[in-house]
Tab-separated table of C-alpha atoms and ligand atoms in Angstrom:
chain	number	residue	atom	x	y	z
A	1	MET	CA	7.736	-29.749	8.545
A	2	ASN	CA	8.042	-32.468	11.169
A	3	ASP	CA	5.885	-35.602	11.406
A	4	THR	CA	3.482	-34.016	13.884
A	5	SER	CA	2.813	-30.845	11.843
A	6	PRO	CA	-0.768	-30.779	10.618
A	7	ILE	CA	-1.497	-30.753	6.900
A	8	TYR	CA	-4.015	-28.008	6.328
A	9	ASP	CA	-6.766	-28.289	3.758
A	10	ALA	CA	-5.827	-24.796	2.618
A	11	ILE	CA	-3.188	-22.181	3.420
A	12	VAL	CA	-3.801	-18.628	2.285
A	13	ILE	CA	-0.596	-16.700	1.632
A	14	GLY	CA	-0.978	-12.913	1.910
A	15	GLY	CA	-3.248	-10.890	4.181
A	16	GLY	CA	-4.492	-8.051	1.967
A	17	PRO	CA	-8.265	-7.665	1.605
A	18	ALA	CA	-8.548	-10.542	-0.933
A	19	GLY	CA	-6.476	-12.969	1.185
A	20	LEU	CA	-8.279	-12.196	4.446
A	21	THR	CA	-11.642	-12.656	2.732
A	22	ALA	CA	-10.547	-15.971	1.189
A	23	ALA	CA	-9.274	-17.208	4.561
A	24	ILE	CA	-12.515	-16.297	6.353
A	25	ALA	CA	-14.686	-17.786	3.602
A	26	LEU	CA	-12.675	-21.033	3.546
A	27	ALA	CA	-12.733	-21.404	7.344
A	28	GLU	CA	-16.495	-20.778	7.245
A	29	THR	CA	-16.918	-23.854	4.996
A	30	GLY	CA	-15.316	-26.008	7.714
A	31	ALA	CA	-12.001	-26.413	5.820
A	32	LYS	CA	-8.980	-26.606	8.096
A	33	THR	CA	-7.422	-23.298	7.069
A	34	ALA	CA	-4.269	-21.346	7.855
A	35	LEU	CA	-3.423	-17.742	6.999
A	36	LEU	CA	0.249	-16.904	6.498
A	37	ALA	CA	0.378	-13.113	6.581
A	38	ARG	CA	2.154	-10.352	8.434
A	39	ARG	CA	-0.040	-8.328	10.775
A	40	ALA	CA	0.849	-4.795	9.734
A	41	PRO	CA	-1.127	-1.521	9.614
A	42	TYR	CA	-2.604	-0.956	6.124
A	43	ALA	CA	-0.036	1.135	4.326
A	44	ASP	CA	-1.959	3.506	2.016
A	45	ASN	CA	-5.071	5.700	1.941
A	46	ARG	CA	-6.916	3.930	-0.883
A	47	THR	CA	-10.655	3.425	-0.604
A	48	THR	CA	-12.728	0.796	-2.361
A	49	ALA	CA	-16.079	1.256	-4.025
A	50	LEU	CA	-17.590	-2.067	-2.966
A	51	LEU	CA	-20.381	-3.041	-5.341
A	52	GLY	CA	-23.547	-4.838	-4.190
A	53	ALA	CA	-22.368	-8.467	-4.500
A	54	SER	CA	-19.242	-7.629	-2.468
A	55	THR	CA	-21.172	-6.159	0.447
A	56	ASP	CA	-23.537	-9.173	0.276
A	57	LEU	CA	-20.502	-11.479	0.613
A	58	LEU	CA	-19.084	-9.432	3.495
A	59	GLU	CA	-22.474	-9.547	5.157
A	60	ARG	CA	-22.588	-13.358	4.836
A	61	LEU	CA	-19.089	-13.567	6.346
A	62	ASP	CA	-20.182	-11.398	9.307
A	63	VAL	CA	-17.750	-8.644	8.340
A	64	TRP	CA	-19.976	-5.909	6.945
A	65	ARG	CA	-21.828	-4.988	10.177
A	66	ARG	CA	-18.446	-4.125	11.693
A	67	CYS	CA	-17.625	-1.399	9.169
A	68	ARG	CA	-20.738	-0.327	7.244
A	69	ASP	CA	-21.261	2.781	9.434
A	70	GLN	CA	-17.968	4.105	8.099
A	71	ALA	CA	-18.935	3.650	4.448
A	72	ALA	CA	-20.818	6.011	2.135
A	73	ALA	CA	-23.628	4.780	-0.109
A	74	LEU	CA	-23.076	5.268	-3.861
A	75	ARG	CA	-26.420	6.082	-5.463
A	76	THR	CA	-25.475	7.844	-8.690
A	77	MET	CA	-22.459	7.506	-10.975
A	78	ARG	CA	-21.795	10.508	-13.186
A	79	LEU	CA	-19.384	10.438	-16.166
A	80	VAL	CA	-18.267	13.829	-17.431
A	81	ASP	CA	-16.219	14.291	-20.619
A	82	ASP	CA	-13.552	16.789	-19.579
A	83	THR	CA	-11.214	16.192	-22.479
A	84	GLY	CA	-11.858	19.584	-24.056
A	85	ARG	CA	-11.718	17.822	-27.453
A	86	LEU	CA	-13.720	18.734	-30.513
A	87	ILE	CA	-15.713	15.521	-30.276
A	88	ARG	CA	-16.935	15.114	-26.729
A	89	ALA	CA	-19.214	12.527	-25.177
A	90	PRO	CA	-22.417	13.694	-23.512
A	91	GLU	CA	-22.634	13.488	-19.732
A	92	VAL	CA	-23.979	10.099	-18.606
A	93	ARG	CA	-25.662	9.468	-15.264
A	94	PHE	CA	-26.316	6.043	-13.887
A	95	SER	CA	-28.841	5.976	-11.057
A	96	SER	CA	-29.262	2.936	-8.798
A	97	GLU	CA	-32.996	3.727	-8.549
A	98	GLU	CA	-33.350	3.001	-12.243
A	99	ILE	CA	-32.492	-0.663	-11.642
A	100	GLY	CA	-34.502	-0.880	-8.422
A	101	LEU	CA	-31.627	-0.577	-5.978
A	102	ASP	CA	-31.172	1.857	-3.096
A	103	GLN	CA	-27.484	2.085	-3.972
A	104	PHE	CA	-24.874	0.510	-6.275
A	105	GLY	CA	-22.625	-0.151	-3.310
A	106	TYR	CA	-20.552	1.647	-0.708
A	107	ASN	CA	-17.208	3.449	-0.671
A	108	ILE	CA	-15.026	2.559	2.298
A	109	ALA	CA	-11.399	3.204	3.326
A	110	ASN	CA	-9.356	0.014	2.791
A	111	ARG	CA	-7.890	0.549	6.249
A	112	THR	CA	-11.375	0.359	7.819
A	113	LEU	CA	-12.341	-2.698	5.769
A	114	MET	CA	-9.081	-4.419	6.764
A	115	GLU	CA	-9.753	-3.820	10.470
A	116	ALA	CA	-13.171	-5.443	10.147
A	117	LEU	CA	-11.726	-8.427	8.230
A	118	GLU	CA	-8.895	-8.861	10.772
A	119	GLN	CA	-11.428	-8.767	13.627
A	120	ARG	CA	-13.553	-11.487	12.023
A	121	ALA	CA	-10.553	-13.654	11.096
A	122	ALA	CA	-9.361	-13.591	14.718
A	123	GLU	CA	-12.724	-15.011	15.900
A	124	LEU	CA	-12.712	-18.158	13.754
A	125	SER	CA	-11.456	-21.249	15.550
A	126	GLY	CA	-10.982	-23.100	12.246
A	127	LEU	CA	-8.520	-20.447	11.032
A	128	THR	CA	-4.934	-20.562	12.310
A	129	ARG	CA	-2.911	-17.358	11.855
A	130	PHE	CA	0.868	-17.286	11.284
A	131	ASP	CA	2.222	-13.751	11.581
A	132	ASP	CA	5.030	-14.458	9.148
A	133	GLU	CA	5.743	-14.600	5.423
A	134	ALA	CA	6.503	-17.370	2.933
A	135	VAL	CA	10.053	-17.548	1.645
A	136	SER	CA	9.662	-20.745	-0.345
A	137	ILE	CA	6.668	-22.633	-1.692
A	138	ASP	CA	7.212	-26.100	-3.035
A	139	PRO	CA	4.265	-27.916	-4.696
A	140	GLN	CA	4.590	-31.706	-4.560
A	141	ASP	CA	2.366	-34.602	-5.599
A	142	ALA	CA	0.196	-34.807	-2.473
A	143	SER	CA	0.694	-31.410	-0.810
A	144	VAL	CA	2.561	-28.090	-0.903
A	145	SER	CA	5.405	-27.362	1.556
A	146	ILE	CA	5.961	-23.793	2.676
A	147	HIS	CA	8.958	-22.395	4.527
A	148	THR	CA	8.564	-19.144	6.400
A	149	ASN	CA	10.881	-16.246	7.125
A	150	ALA	CA	10.954	-17.118	10.837
A	151	GLY	CA	12.119	-20.673	10.027
A	152	GLY	CA	8.742	-22.444	10.277
A	153	SER	CA	7.408	-25.127	7.940
A	154	LEU	CA	3.791	-25.628	6.919
A	155	ALA	CA	1.985	-27.935	4.530
A	156	ALA	CA	-1.397	-27.895	2.805
A	157	ARG	CA	-3.286	-29.706	0.096
A	158	LEU	CA	-4.240	-26.358	-1.462
A	159	VAL	CA	-2.424	-23.009	-1.417
A	160	ILE	CA	-4.363	-19.797	-2.086
A	161	GLY	CA	-1.904	-17.286	-3.550
A	162	ALA	CA	-3.204	-13.910	-2.301
A	163	ASP	CA	0.274	-12.425	-2.237
A	164	GLY	CA	-0.338	-9.514	-4.614
A	165	ARG	CA	1.470	-8.325	-7.717
A	166	GLU	CA	4.871	-9.924	-7.065
A	167	SER	CA	3.303	-13.249	-6.181
A	168	LEU	CA	5.718	-15.917	-4.963
A	169	SER	CA	2.856	-18.464	-5.059
A	170	ARG	CA	2.319	-17.733	-8.758
A	171	ASP	CA	6.016	-18.294	-9.482
A	172	ALA	CA	6.020	-21.498	-7.424
A	173	ALA	CA	3.124	-22.842	-9.489
A	174	GLY	CA	5.018	-22.009	-12.684
A	175	ILE	CA	2.283	-19.648	-13.868
A	176	ASP	CA	3.454	-16.968	-16.316
A	177	VAL	CA	1.978	-13.508	-16.179
A	178	LYS	CA	1.363	-11.024	-18.999
A	179	ARG	CA	2.174	-7.472	-17.936
A	180	ARG	CA	1.560	-4.169	-19.758
A	181	ASP	CA	2.710	-0.875	-18.324
A	182	LEU	CA	0.060	1.771	-19.070
A	183	HIS	CA	2.392	4.803	-18.739
A	184	GLN	CA	-0.195	6.320	-16.407
A	185	SER	CA	-0.124	6.814	-12.650
A	186	ALA	CA	-2.867	7.315	-10.084
A	187	VAL	CA	-2.554	9.785	-7.217
A	188	THR	CA	-4.912	9.047	-4.315
A	189	PHE	CA	-5.927	11.375	-1.496
A	190	ASN	CA	-9.023	12.351	0.461
A	191	ILE	CA	-10.737	15.719	0.596
A	192	THR	CA	-13.162	17.625	2.826
A	193	HIS	CA	-15.466	19.980	0.933
A	194	SER	CA	-18.076	22.637	1.644
A	195	ARG	CA	-21.004	21.358	-0.497
A	196	PRO	CA	-22.634	17.915	-0.065
A	197	HIS	CA	-21.758	15.174	-2.594
A	198	LYS	CA	-25.331	13.799	-2.424
A	199	ASN	CA	-23.920	10.271	-2.727
A	200	ILE	CA	-22.936	10.932	-6.351
A	201	SER	CA	-19.651	9.531	-7.572
A	202	THR	CA	-18.318	11.832	-10.307
A	203	GLU	CA	-15.759	10.720	-12.875
A	204	PHE	CA	-14.129	13.510	-14.962
A	205	HIS	CA	-12.602	12.024	-18.101
A	206	THR	CA	-9.433	13.958	-18.963
A	207	PRO	CA	-7.195	13.225	-21.980
A	208	HIS	CA	-4.729	11.448	-19.639
A	209	GLY	CA	-7.218	9.352	-17.662
A	210	PRO	CA	-10.145	9.706	-15.299
A	211	CYS	CA	-10.191	11.848	-12.152
A	212	VAL	CA	-12.797	10.354	-9.828
A	213	PHE	CA	-14.410	11.870	-6.726
A	214	VAL	CA	-16.028	9.075	-4.695
A	215	PRO	CA	-18.238	9.935	-1.681
A	216	LEU	CA	-17.136	9.163	1.859
A	217	PRO	CA	-19.352	9.752	4.936
A	218	GLY	CA	-20.048	13.459	5.598
A	219	ASN	CA	-18.746	16.181	3.287
A	220	ARG	CA	-15.747	14.092	2.248
A	221	CYS	CA	-14.632	12.288	-0.911
A	222	SER	CA	-11.748	10.062	-1.850
A	223	VAL	CA	-9.996	11.126	-5.039
A	224	VAL	CA	-8.286	8.899	-7.584
A	225	TRP	CA	-6.561	11.111	-10.121
A	226	VAL	CA	-5.138	9.230	-13.091
A	227	SER	CA	-2.655	11.074	-15.268
A	228	THR	CA	0.729	10.812	-16.968
A	229	PRO	CA	3.558	9.716	-14.648
A	230	ARG	CA	5.100	13.203	-14.919
A	231	GLU	CA	1.847	15.027	-14.057
A	232	ALA	CA	1.273	12.589	-11.165
A	233	GLN	CA	4.738	13.401	-9.806
A	234	ARG	CA	3.891	17.086	-10.064
A	235	LEU	CA	0.639	16.586	-8.104
A	236	MET	CA	2.527	14.581	-5.467
A	237	ALA	CA	4.994	17.445	-5.010
A	238	LEU	CA	2.326	20.168	-4.489
A	239	SER	CA	1.685	21.587	-1.035
A	240	ASP	CA	-1.683	20.707	0.564
A	241	ASP	CA	-3.049	24.163	-0.345
A	242	GLU	CA	-1.867	23.868	-3.949
A	243	LEU	CA	-3.344	20.360	-4.306
A	244	SER	CA	-6.621	21.607	-2.768
A	245	ASP	CA	-6.771	24.332	-5.440
A	246	ALA	CA	-5.920	21.828	-8.193
A	247	ALA	CA	-8.633	19.393	-6.999
A	248	GLU	CA	-11.221	22.181	-6.760
A	249	LYS	CA	-10.396	23.277	-10.297
A	250	GLN	CA	-10.503	19.694	-11.645
A	251	SER	CA	-13.888	19.143	-9.955
A	252	HIS	CA	-15.192	22.373	-11.548
A	253	SER	CA	-16.041	23.482	-7.986
A	254	ILE	CA	-19.063	21.162	-7.807
A	255	PHE	CA	-18.132	20.407	-4.175
A	256	GLY	CA	-17.560	24.083	-3.298
A	257	SER	CA	-14.239	24.798	-1.620
A	258	VAL	CA	-11.926	21.811	-1.246
A	259	GLN	CA	-9.344	21.009	1.438
A	260	VAL	CA	-7.104	17.974	1.016
A	261	GLU	CA	-6.548	15.792	4.062
A	262	PRO	CA	-3.026	14.766	5.066
A	263	GLY	CA	-1.500	11.838	3.181
A	264	ARG	CA	-1.359	10.936	-0.494
A	265	ASN	CA	-0.115	7.924	-2.477
A	266	LEU	CA	1.106	7.243	-5.990
A	267	PHE	CA	0.365	4.068	-7.984
A	268	PRO	CA	1.969	3.369	-11.396
A	269	LEU	CA	-0.736	1.642	-13.466
A	270	ALA	CA	-0.504	-1.607	-15.388
A	271	ILE	CA	-2.668	-4.418	-16.683
A	272	GLU	CA	-1.575	-7.871	-15.564
A	273	GLY	CA	-3.104	-11.257	-16.124
A	274	PRO	CA	-1.754	-14.746	-15.504
A	275	LYS	CA	-1.905	-17.466	-18.168
A	276	GLN	CA	-3.787	-19.673	-15.669
A	277	PHE	CA	-5.683	-19.005	-12.460
A	278	ALA	CA	-4.569	-22.239	-10.791
A	279	SER	CA	-1.950	-24.929	-11.214
A	280	HIS	CA	0.174	-27.323	-9.139
A	281	ARG	CA	-2.106	-27.088	-6.035
A	282	VAL	CA	-1.993	-23.260	-6.094
A	283	ALA	CA	-5.064	-21.074	-6.839
A	284	LEU	CA	-4.572	-17.333	-7.348
A	285	VAL	CA	-6.884	-14.670	-5.873
A	286	GLY	CA	-6.796	-10.853	-5.913
A	287	GLU	CA	-3.952	-8.962	-7.559
A	288	SER	CA	-1.852	-12.091	-8.053
A	289	ALA	CA	-4.604	-13.039	-10.528
A	290	HIS	CA	-5.440	-9.658	-12.104
A	291	VAL	CA	-4.252	-6.066	-12.009
A	292	LEU	CA	-6.422	-3.412	-13.657
A	293	PRO	CA	-6.407	0.390	-13.797
A	294	PRO	CA	-8.869	1.940	-11.319
A	295	ILE	CA	-11.705	2.467	-13.791
A	296	GLY	CA	-15.218	1.274	-12.932
A	297	ALA	CA	-14.157	0.040	-9.459
A	298	GLN	CA	-13.545	-3.545	-10.532
A	299	GLY	CA	-10.206	-4.689	-8.987
A	300	LEU	CA	-11.045	-5.706	-5.446
A	301	ASN	CA	-14.644	-6.491	-6.347
A	302	MET	CA	-13.210	-9.197	-8.650
A	303	GLY	CA	-10.761	-10.197	-5.895
A	304	LEU	CA	-13.684	-10.794	-3.536
A	305	ARG	CA	-15.421	-12.916	-6.174
A	306	ASP	CA	-12.172	-14.957	-6.514
A	307	ALA	CA	-12.246	-15.483	-2.744
A	308	ALA	CA	-15.906	-16.518	-2.711
A	309	ASP	CA	-15.447	-18.924	-5.649
A	310	ILE	CA	-12.362	-20.713	-4.344
A	311	ALA	CA	-13.998	-21.116	-0.912
A	312	GLU	CA	-17.158	-22.532	-2.437
A	313	ILE	CA	-15.349	-24.885	-4.849
A	314	ALA	CA	-12.726	-26.123	-2.353
A	315	GLY	CA	-15.304	-26.357	0.456
A	316	GLN	CA	-17.601	-28.452	-1.712
A	317	ALA	CA	-14.724	-30.713	-2.797
A	318	ILE	CA	-13.750	-31.351	0.839
A	319	SER	CA	-17.323	-32.125	1.818
A	320	LEU	CA	-17.450	-34.731	-0.993
A	321	GLY	CA	-14.182	-36.304	0.172
A	322	GLU	CA	-12.198	-34.874	-2.758
A	323	ASP	CA	-8.648	-33.508	-2.518
A	324	PRO	CA	-9.118	-29.675	-2.720
A	325	GLY	CA	-5.785	-29.203	-4.497
A	326	ALA	CA	-6.384	-31.906	-7.147
A	327	PRO	CA	-6.393	-30.926	-10.832
A	328	PRO	CA	-10.202	-31.334	-11.358
A	329	VAL	CA	-10.910	-28.948	-8.442
A	330	LEU	CA	-8.394	-26.388	-9.751
A	331	ALA	CA	-9.970	-26.743	-13.224
A	332	ARG	CA	-13.390	-25.857	-11.746
A	333	TYR	CA	-11.885	-22.719	-10.172
A	334	GLN	CA	-10.226	-21.756	-13.450
A	335	ALA	CA	-13.513	-22.237	-15.329
A	336	ALA	CA	-15.360	-20.103	-12.762
A	337	ARG	CA	-12.916	-17.189	-12.840
A	338	ARG	CA	-11.642	-16.933	-16.400
A	339	PRO	CA	-14.747	-15.445	-18.126
A	340	ASP	CA	-15.339	-12.853	-15.382
A	341	VAL	CA	-11.718	-11.659	-15.257
A	342	ALA	CA	-11.149	-11.777	-19.029
A	343	SER	CA	-14.333	-9.866	-19.904
A	344	ARG	CA	-13.730	-7.129	-17.323
A	345	THR	CA	-10.061	-6.741	-18.235
A	346	PHE	CA	-11.089	-6.345	-21.889
A	347	ALA	CA	-13.829	-3.784	-21.117
A	348	ILE	CA	-11.649	-1.679	-18.807
A	349	ASP	CA	-8.690	-1.732	-21.162
A	350	LEU	CA	-10.966	-0.630	-24.014
A	351	ALA	CA	-12.531	2.190	-21.941
A	352	ASN	CA	-9.072	3.409	-20.951
A	353	ARG	CA	-7.676	3.209	-24.491
A	354	SER	CA	-10.673	5.020	-25.974
A	355	LEU	CA	-10.162	7.875	-23.511
A	356	LEU	CA	-6.469	8.239	-24.279
A	357	SER	CA	-6.737	7.801	-28.025
A	358	ASP	CA	-5.760	10.730	-30.242
A	359	PHE	CA	-7.611	9.178	-33.193
A	360	LEU	CA	-10.703	11.075	-34.213
A	361	ALA	CA	-12.444	7.842	-35.237
A	362	MET	CA	-11.925	6.334	-31.799
A	363	GLN	CA	-13.073	9.548	-30.089
A	364	SER	CA	-16.235	9.548	-32.239
A	365	LEU	CA	-16.929	5.900	-31.403
A	366	ARG	CA	-16.506	6.570	-27.687
A	367	ALA	CA	-18.796	9.620	-27.842
A	368	ALA	CA	-21.402	7.645	-29.828
A	369	GLY	CA	-21.227	4.723	-27.400
A	370	LEU	CA	-21.728	6.955	-24.375
A	371	HIS	CA	-24.466	8.862	-26.200
A	372	LEU	CA	-26.310	5.567	-26.856
A	373	ILE	CA	-25.908	4.472	-23.234
A	374	GLY	CA	-27.097	7.864	-21.983
A	375	ALA	CA	-30.122	8.040	-24.278
A	376	PHE	CA	-31.302	4.422	-24.426
A	377	GLY	CA	-32.731	3.175	-21.123
A	378	PRO	CA	-32.449	-0.621	-21.648
A	379	LEU	CA	-28.803	-0.305	-22.718
A	380	ARG	CA	-28.032	1.934	-19.747
A	381	ARG	CA	-29.682	-0.523	-17.345
A	382	LEU	CA	-27.780	-3.444	-18.907
A	383	ALA	CA	-24.504	-1.514	-18.484
A	384	MET	CA	-25.354	-0.839	-14.833
A	385	ARG	CA	-26.231	-4.454	-14.064
A	386	GLU	CA	-23.147	-5.832	-15.837
A	387	GLY	CA	-20.979	-3.266	-14.032
A	388	LEU	CA	-22.198	-4.576	-10.671
A	389	ALA	CA	-21.607	-8.276	-11.329
A	390	PRO	CA	-21.501	-10.578	-14.331
A	391	SER	CA	-25.010	-11.683	-15.340
A	392	TRP	CA	-24.150	-15.386	-14.987
A	393	LYS	CA	-23.193	-14.767	-11.349
A	394	ARG	CA	-26.454	-13.144	-10.355
A	395	VAL	CA	-29.296	-15.060	-8.840
A	396	GLY	CA	-32.939	-14.031	-9.096
B	1	LIG	C1	-5.655	3.855	-7.082
B	1	LIG	C2	-6.429	2.583	-6.946
B	1	LIG	C3	-7.799	2.630	-6.662
B	1	LIG	C4	-8.527	1.439	-6.565
B	1	LIG	N1	-9.882	1.522	-6.349
B	1	LIG	C5	-10.620	0.370	-6.326
B	1	LIG	C6	-12.039	0.413	-6.149
B	1	LIG	O1	-12.663	1.459	-5.948
B	1	LIG	N2	-12.742	-0.785	-6.179
B	1	LIG	C7	-12.097	-1.960	-6.356
B	1	LIG	O2	-12.776	-3.002	-6.396
B	1	LIG	N3	-10.754	-2.024	-6.521
B	1	LIG	C8	-10.004	-0.913	-6.507
B	1	LIG	N4	-8.653	-0.960	-6.680
B	1	LIG	C9	-7.986	-2.286	-6.717
B	1	LIG	C10	-7.751	-2.794	-5.303
B	1	LIG	O3	-7.145	-1.785	-4.521
B	1	LIG	C11	-6.863	-4.049	-5.340
B	1	LIG	O4	-7.491	-5.002	-6.181
B	1	LIG	C12	-6.709	-4.655	-3.957
B	1	LIG	O5	-6.204	-3.754	-3.030
B	1	LIG	C13	-5.761	-5.858	-4.053
B	1	LIG	O6	-5.864	-6.572	-2.837
B	1	LIG	P1	-5.047	-7.938	-2.679
B	1	LIG	O7	-5.427	-8.481	-1.337
B	1	LIG	O8	-5.194	-8.805	-3.860
B	1	LIG	O9	-3.505	-7.498	-2.726
B	1	LIG	P2	-2.621	-6.692	-1.689
B	1	LIG	O10	-3.419	-5.696	-0.948
B	1	LIG	O11	-1.428	-6.242	-2.462
B	1	LIG	O12	-2.189	-7.798	-0.630
B	1	LIG	C14	-1.170	-8.725	-0.855
B	1	LIG	C15	-0.580	-9.063	0.502
B	1	LIG	O13	0.287	-10.169	0.374
B	1	LIG	C16	1.404	-9.955	1.228
B	1	LIG	N5	2.513	-10.819	0.742
B	1	LIG	C17	3.268	-10.663	-0.373
B	1	LIG	N6	4.178	-11.660	-0.448
B	1	LIG	C18	3.995	-12.442	0.661
B	1	LIG	C19	4.626	-13.616	1.137
B	1	LIG	N7	5.670	-14.169	0.484
B	1	LIG	N8	4.203	-14.174	2.286
B	1	LIG	C20	3.150	-13.623	2.975
B	1	LIG	N9	2.512	-12.495	2.553
B	1	LIG	C21	2.925	-11.922	1.398
B	1	LIG	C22	1.682	-8.462	1.101
B	1	LIG	O14	2.442	-8.001	2.211
B	1	LIG	C23	0.250	-7.929	1.120
B	1	LIG	O15	-0.216	-7.707	2.434
B	1	LIG	C24	-7.888	0.200	-6.767
B	1	LIG	C25	-6.527	0.139	-7.070
B	1	LIG	C26	-5.795	1.333	-7.151
B	1	LIG	C27	-4.320	1.272	-7.497
């Protein structure tokens, strides 16, 4: 950094969906914001089931209108016990109508969402983009210094660490992370099918994890197939025709004949959580702050709530003349995020464990729980509302 370099209010490190959203939201508050992120085509074929509060946020940030035509509405969520065990849970259907909504949210290809976010970020005059990456991050008393791969230097009062699982920002802030390998992997791919999905997302619960078919526009679905690492490797090695047959069989032919589209990806699954969400002028958002298995579509939805919260808290601090990287501001962010992330991590971990468990008692509990949810309207509606967003975050 030389004497004439500006000190930004906030620098976002990492340009995945969480980082781009945080950068746009911060710039929208009037904060002098920089985004340090490589401009690269999105590398995998994942899709995201964006729940209602996420699309509301993207609407507010003028992102959603750019991509909503390429998203499919999710109106019904269907859970099917496909474990073949003696004690099986009844099928449960959650319908958005039952809680007065037209849909729970929308499923969209991450690639499409990223294009819309990039487009919006490029329009904002208060957001400076550096097409580069951080190689060192050094928090000091009054600011954080960042050195980039291309030899540049930047400084900010607040750093938003949106740099994913192997977060350099998190290390720089001295934040430890707890990691648990789940010994499961997810294979993702998209399919075209002959029968309509009717905007129903169907989750088949197998003894090794869920296999989820999530609607895309037209007669298409994205598939997230969670299994053992060995089975996932086997699925990855199948030809397109063999994988089409396997997917049709796993879906019990509810979509008619199935044809997989080119391209598939493999994700080893883990649960990760940092000890703190912010420290030493660094606030974590997205997967640097939480990694969850893809159950209940929570990961990026939480990442977008991180982005919204840090923008609101830092933006408010700046408007009151406060230092956005000061400990009281970071403490407010920590207090806002911890209950949401901790409660969802717990619930998803429990759901995953109960599915994998070989213990009869656990299988009975799971079946009874799903039976109660399926049969008892108020409980089902509570589960739906809590699944969409934490109750303390909803207004009205
Ligand atoms: C199979 C699967 C299905 C999923 N489905 C859903 C779903 O339906 N709904 C949902 O809400 N969530 C879902 N998730 C979770 C969701 O995909 C993730 O939460 C989300 O993609 C994480 O985004 P991110 O921006 O935090 O991280 P990333 O996308 O990993 O972005 C991090 C970025 O930081 C960059 N970076 C790293 N280091 C540096 C550096 N030093 N300098 C500059 N840049 C750096 C990286 O290049 C990368 O671009 C799913 C996850 C999986 C595995």
